XYZ file of C-alpha atoms in Angstrom:
368
model
C 126.183 -43.512 -87.554
C 124.794 -46.491 -86.239
C 121.195 -45.543 -87.294
C 122.524 -44.701 -90.958
C 124.438 -47.823 -90.979
C 121.369 -49.888 -89.938
C 119.157 -48.096 -92.569
C 121.892 -48.861 -95.344
C 121.953 -52.281 -94.172
C 117.965 -52.673 -94.199
C 117.745 -50.815 -97.612
C 120.433 -53.540 -98.939
C 118.421 -56.177 -97.430
C 115.214 -54.835 -98.918
C 116.680 -54.668 -102.542
C 118.075 -58.287 -102.159
C 114.649 -59.613 -101.078
C 112.968 -57.756 -104.157
C 115.531 -59.355 -106.371
C 115.214 -62.846 -105.204
C 111.405 -62.408 -105.661
C 112.142 -61.430 -109.252
C 114.239 -64.123 -109.952
C 112.192 -66.629 -108.216
C 109.222 -65.793 -110.828
C 111.206 -67.303 -113.687
C 112.227 -70.420 -111.990
C 108.670 -71.422 -110.969
C 107.349 -70.520 -114.680
C 110.071 -73.140 -115.541
C 108.714 -75.550 -113.375
C 105.009 -74.907 -114.304
C 105.134 -73.858 -117.912
C 102.068 -72.927 -119.943
C 101.670 -75.839 -122.649
C 99.058 -76.330 -125.120
C 98.745 -80.056 -126.778
C 96.770 -81.723 -129.092
C 95.073 -84.811 -129.086
C 93.450 -86.634 -131.811
C 90.991 -89.371 -131.143
C 90.193 -92.520 -132.969
C 86.339 -92.240 -132.354
C 83.574 -90.183 -133.220
C 82.090 -87.502 -130.788
C 78.829 -89.557 -130.650
C 80.082 -92.307 -128.847
C 80.310 -90.244 -125.827
C 81.583 -92.953 -123.363
C 84.917 -93.500 -125.452
C 85.301 -90.156 -127.052
C 84.866 -88.828 -123.650
C 87.638 -90.313 -122.050
C 89.792 -87.887 -123.943
C 87.467 -84.880 -122.382
C 88.189 -86.152 -119.153
C 91.693 -86.484 -119.408
C 92.049 -82.977 -120.722
C 89.497 -81.397 -118.001
C 91.693 -83.266 -115.224
C 95.075 -82.009 -116.684
C 93.695 -78.453 -117.072
C 92.191 -78.297 -113.473
C 95.161 -80.159 -111.722
C 97.444 -77.389 -113.410
C 95.454 -74.266 -112.963
C 95.220 -73.878 -116.663
C 98.681 -74.208 -117.469
C 98.611 -77.408 -119.284
C 95.540 -77.725 -121.613
C 94.883 -80.445 -124.238
C 92.895 -79.635 -127.409
C 90.430 -82.567 -128.162
C 90.207 -83.273 -132.112
C 87.609 -86.291 -133.247
C 88.390 -89.066 -135.695
C 89.067 -87.331 -139.242
C 89.226 -83.464 -137.938
C 93.396 -84.010 -138.184
C 94.032 -87.407 -139.516
C 91.817 -90.523 -139.842
C 90.920 -92.311 -136.822
C 93.008 -95.515 -137.858
C 96.164 -93.268 -138.040
C 96.121 -91.736 -134.587
C 99.349 -93.369 -133.105
C 101.150 -92.725 -136.537
C 100.245 -88.902 -136.155
C 101.914 -88.651 -132.554
C 104.875 -90.708 -133.572
C 105.509 -88.299 -136.308
C 105.082 -85.161 -134.191
C 101.933 -83.920 -135.987
C 99.689 -83.950 -132.462
C 101.374 -84.717 -129.142
C 98.818 -87.171 -127.995
C 96.272 -89.722 -129.279
C 93.404 -91.471 -127.632
C 93.180 -94.936 -129.747
C 93.269 -98.838 -129.755
C 96.721 -100.185 -130.004
C 95.155 -102.894 -131.974
C 94.445 -100.784 -134.958
C 98.116 -100.929 -135.855
C 98.482 -104.574 -136.129
C 99.584 -103.976 -139.635
C 103.064 -102.617 -138.076
C 103.550 -105.284 -135.982
C 101.117 -108.050 -134.332
C 102.520 -107.113 -130.949
C 100.240 -104.104 -131.087
C 97.246 -106.456 -130.643
C 98.231 -107.219 -127.283
C 97.776 -103.772 -126.081
C 94.145 -103.745 -126.647
C 92.715 -107.374 -126.630
C 93.035 -110.893 -128.558
C 90.796 -113.409 -129.119
C 90.355 -115.586 -125.896
C 92.436 -113.065 -124.092
C 91.984 -111.397 -120.588
C 88.853 -109.888 -119.259
C 88.668 -106.143 -118.012
C 89.705 -106.782 -114.859
C 92.680 -109.063 -115.504
C 93.824 -106.566 -118.387
C 93.742 -103.838 -115.740
C 95.692 -105.885 -113.445
C 98.058 -107.078 -116.001
C 99.037 -103.487 -117.106
C 99.269 -102.118 -113.409
C 100.753 -104.970 -111.245
C 101.510 -107.618 -113.953
C 104.296 -105.778 -115.503
C 102.367 -105.683 -118.690
C 102.627 -101.538 -119.179
C 106.406 -101.861 -118.914
C 106.430 -104.348 -121.546
C 104.209 -102.489 -124.126
C 105.830 -99.151 -123.672
C 109.566 -101.277 -124.097
C 107.945 -102.194 -127.278
C 106.797 -98.795 -128.447
C 109.915 -97.004 -127.471
C 111.552 -97.463 -130.755
C 108.573 -96.253 -132.368
C 109.097 -92.797 -130.269
C 105.557 -93.646 -128.587
C 104.355 -94.007 -125.086
C 101.259 -95.192 -123.831
C 99.077 -95.622 -120.901
C 95.797 -97.134 -120.050
C 93.009 -95.028 -120.888
C 89.782 -96.667 -120.888
C 88.245 -100.230 -120.954
C 84.709 -101.283 -122.199
C 84.404 -104.743 -120.587
C 83.671 -107.596 -122.351
C 81.881 -106.793 -125.892
C 79.252 -108.207 -127.894
C 79.442 -110.608 -130.699
C 78.012 -108.314 -133.157
C 75.469 -107.807 -135.430
C 74.626 -109.943 -138.814
C 71.794 -109.865 -141.458
C 71.248 -113.627 -141.086
C 71.640 -116.281 -138.390
C 74.876 -117.851 -137.493
C 74.103 -121.398 -136.268
C 77.184 -123.452 -137.577
C 80.718 -122.541 -138.314
C 79.554 -122.964 -141.817
C 77.230 -120.133 -141.756
C 80.462 -117.616 -141.098
C 82.125 -118.790 -144.461
C 82.280 -116.272 -146.760
C 80.865 -113.320 -144.686
C 82.312 -109.848 -145.141
C 82.647 -108.564 -141.408
C 83.913 -105.464 -140.215
C 86.210 -107.217 -137.268
C 89.331 -105.273 -135.698
C 92.683 -106.683 -134.576
C 93.856 -110.283 -134.603
C 90.446 -111.533 -134.652
C 90.270 -110.676 -138.005
C 93.065 -112.997 -138.838
C 91.347 -115.772 -136.761
C 87.717 -115.204 -138.566
C 89.907 -115.289 -141.701
C 90.864 -119.007 -140.829
C 87.314 -120.091 -140.440
C 86.028 -118.347 -143.573
C 85.275 -114.775 -143.075
C 86.409 -111.997 -144.918
C 87.664 -109.573 -142.523
C 87.304 -105.653 -142.704
C 88.970 -103.141 -140.878
C 86.682 -99.933 -140.899
C 86.628 -96.922 -138.627
C 83.883 -96.559 -136.296
C 82.305 -93.540 -138.005
C 82.117 -95.529 -141.082
C 80.525 -98.888 -139.901
C 76.692 -98.284 -140.527
C 76.927 -96.895 -143.772
C 79.161 -99.846 -144.903
C 76.352 -102.284 -143.063
C 73.384 -100.573 -144.522
C 74.759 -100.772 -148.358
C 75.714 -104.204 -148.082
C 79.382 -103.455 -148.494
C 79.612 -105.540 -145.253
C 77.502 -108.379 -143.876
C 78.211 -108.302 -140.361
C 80.080 -105.962 -137.912
C 81.205 -106.049 -134.407
C 81.665 -102.791 -132.372
C 81.577 -102.549 -128.887
C 78.168 -103.042 -126.641
C 75.003 -102.373 -126.233
C 75.152 -98.482 -125.287
C 77.278 -97.808 -128.231
C 75.699 -100.184 -130.706
C 72.234 -98.751 -130.036
C 73.744 -94.976 -130.768
C 75.252 -96.411 -133.843
C 71.638 -97.632 -135.032
C 72.873 -101.014 -136.092
C 69.690 -102.829 -135.241
C 67.909 -100.761 -137.913
C 70.108 -102.509 -140.792
C 71.096 -106.046 -139.070
C 68.862 -107.641 -136.424
C 70.628 -110.642 -135.217
C 72.750 -109.747 -132.218
C 75.220 -112.215 -131.040
C 77.329 -112.693 -127.912
C 79.856 -112.662 -126.263
C 82.857 -111.000 -128.339
C 85.546 -113.962 -127.475
C 87.677 -111.671 -129.163
C 87.569 -108.801 -126.915
C 87.072 -109.979 -123.374
C 88.693 -106.847 -122.170
C 89.693 -104.517 -124.658
C 91.771 -101.551 -123.592
C 92.192 -98.029 -125.027
C 95.260 -95.831 -124.463
C 96.474 -92.565 -124.335
C 99.640 -92.444 -126.630
C 101.782 -89.734 -126.055
C 105.068 -88.786 -128.674
C 107.969 -90.079 -126.131
C 110.030 -87.234 -126.898
C 107.258 -84.673 -125.880
C 106.315 -86.708 -122.936
C 109.669 -86.848 -121.689
C 110.429 -83.333 -121.981
C 107.541 -82.496 -119.814
C 108.124 -81.509 -116.234
C 107.807 -84.513 -113.607
C 105.050 -83.022 -112.252
C 102.853 -82.539 -115.602
C 103.874 -86.325 -116.524
C 102.533 -87.513 -113.020
C 99.279 -85.351 -113.643
C 98.870 -87.163 -117.124
C 99.490 -90.633 -115.537
C 96.691 -90.001 -112.882
C 94.316 -88.310 -115.307
C 94.662 -91.402 -117.599
C 94.281 -93.862 -114.618
C 91.080 -92.012 -113.646
C 89.710 -92.005 -117.517
C 90.340 -95.892 -117.432
C 87.841 -96.309 -114.233
C 85.401 -94.125 -115.419
C 84.889 -95.793 -118.946
C 84.134 -99.288 -117.463
C 81.923 -97.985 -114.732
C 80.122 -95.977 -117.659
C 79.520 -99.016 -119.698
C 79.053 -101.130 -116.683
C 76.169 -98.685 -115.711
C 74.338 -97.950 -119.246
C 74.875 -101.333 -121.089
C 71.803 -103.125 -119.745
C 69.495 -100.328 -120.388
C 70.493 -100.257 -123.815
C 70.413 -103.716 -124.317
C 66.770 -103.829 -123.169
C 66.207 -101.261 -125.532
C 67.659 -102.557 -128.375
C 65.757 -105.972 -127.791
C 62.502 -103.861 -127.827
C 63.736 -102.538 -131.434
C 63.645 -105.610 -132.737
C 67.454 -107.227 -131.897
C 67.252 -110.959 -131.760
C 69.679 -111.831 -128.986
C 71.714 -115.037 -129.464
C 74.780 -116.845 -128.242
C 77.364 -118.338 -130.310
C 77.432 -122.163 -130.329
C 79.951 -124.132 -128.585
C 81.069 -125.267 -132.018
C 81.695 -121.964 -133.032
C 83.309 -121.448 -129.905
C 85.638 -124.318 -129.968
C 86.654 -123.912 -133.545
C 87.590 -120.538 -133.507
C 89.565 -121.094 -130.366
C 91.727 -123.781 -131.823
C 92.074 -121.240 -135.178
C 93.250 -118.465 -132.515
C 95.835 -120.740 -130.958
C 97.477 -121.725 -134.288
C 97.536 -118.086 -135.152
C 99.464 -117.400 -131.629
C 101.838 -120.212 -132.360
C 102.335 -118.793 -135.653
C 103.039 -115.221 -134.825
C 105.277 -116.165 -131.874
C 107.320 -118.054 -133.935
C 107.721 -115.081 -136.419
C 107.636 -111.988 -134.042
C 109.659 -111.827 -130.991
C 107.997 -108.906 -129.542
C 104.523 -110.682 -130.176
C 105.813 -113.770 -128.078
C 107.492 -111.636 -125.343
C 104.021 -109.964 -124.674
C 101.935 -113.245 -125.317
C 103.582 -115.295 -123.340
C 103.470 -112.554 -120.252
C 99.650 -112.398 -120.640
C 99.349 -116.311 -120.773
C 101.285 -116.736 -117.634
C 98.898 -113.770 -116.034
C 95.981 -115.467 -117.510
C 96.728 -119.209 -115.841
C 96.899 -117.941 -112.626
C 94.393 -115.289 -112.921
C 91.554 -117.665 -114.066
C 92.607 -119.998 -111.323
C 91.574 -117.382 -108.616
C 88.612 -116.061 -110.430
C 86.857 -119.752 -110.308
C 87.580 -119.969 -106.712
C 85.612 -116.740 -105.599
C 84.659 -114.274 -108.079
C 82.906 -116.704 -110.353
C 81.394 -118.772 -107.760
C 79.999 -115.665 -106.072
C 78.764 -114.510 -109.280
C 77.235 -117.718 -110.796
C 75.032 -117.872 -107.492
C 73.977 -114.090 -107.511
C 72.987 -114.638 -111.349
C 70.852 -117.884 -110.357
C 69.158 -115.571 -107.662
C 68.336 -113.083 -110.512
C 67.213 -115.376 -112.948
C 64.936 -116.884 -110.291
C 63.528 -113.199 -109.264
C 64.989 -113.178 -106.029
C 66.842 -109.983 -106.703
C-alpha cells in the first residue's frame, strides 16, 4: 500500500510539474513577445553615418531580444517624405522615426530646442543637458500631448556654415540669397535678408545645381562630400553658428512605447544611447579626412566674418525674445538651456578650452 501510495504521489507530482511547465511557457512569451516595428528615417541611405544610426538601433534591439523585437528601417520617401517622419509616428502610420526635432517648428517653435538653435549648445553640452540637465524630461513633457516620446539618437558635432556660389564678405552679401537652411536658423537668416528654404536632404543637390537656391548648409565635410556640393558651389564657410551640436532623435509613438514590456523599453533606450555616441565618434573620425579631400577638389574654405557673426547673434537674441513672449513651451525649454549654457561655458573656459587651444597651437606649429 505504501509503495502504491508513493507511486500515485509521484505521478501526481509529475503531472503538476508538466502542467507548470506548460503554464510557464505562455507567461514567458507574454514577457518577451514577438514584435515587429517600422521606422521611417528623415535621411537618405547615402548618408551612411546618419542613416546608419537607425540600422544600429535596430541591430542592437534584435540582438538583445534574440530576434523577438525587430525594427524594419525605411529611408526618407519610402513611406513618407523625410520632413513628415514625426507626423507619421504621431498618427500611428509607423511606430518609430529617426529624425531631427527642428524639422517640425511649423507646428511649434519649441521643436527647435530638441535639435539645435543658433548660438546654442555644442555637442557635449547638448548631451549633458539631455542626460543630466533635465533636458530629456522637458522635451518629452512637450511631446506627450502630441502622442510622441523621444530619445537622443545621434549628434553630428558642430557643423559647417555651408556652400555658397559667391563669396560672403559682409552682411550685405547675404541679402537676397535663397538658402536651404533648417530650424530657427532660417528665421534668423531671414532677419538679415536671406530667403530661407527648407528642403529634405535628398533634394538639396538638385536644388543647388538648378539654381533654385544660391546656398545650402547641411552637415559637415563627410556628408557634404558624399552629396557632391563642391561641384555646384565652391565657397565653403564655417562655422555653422546655427548648429553647434545638433541632436537627432528616435521618435516613438507614445502609446506604442508605453505598451512595450519594460525590458524592451530599456533595450530601446540603451540602443539609442549607443547610436548617439557612435554617430558623434564617426563624424569626429571622418570629417578631417573628408575636409582635406574637399579642398583638393576645389572647395575654398572661408570663415564667416566677425561682423556677420555679431549681426546674426543679435538677430538670434531678438528672435528668442519674441518666441519666448509668444510660446510658453519655447520659453520653458529655452530658459533651461540658457541656464545650463552659462555654467557649461564657464567650466569649458577653465579647462577644456584652455587645453584644446594649447594643443591646437602645437598642431599648427608642426609639433604633433
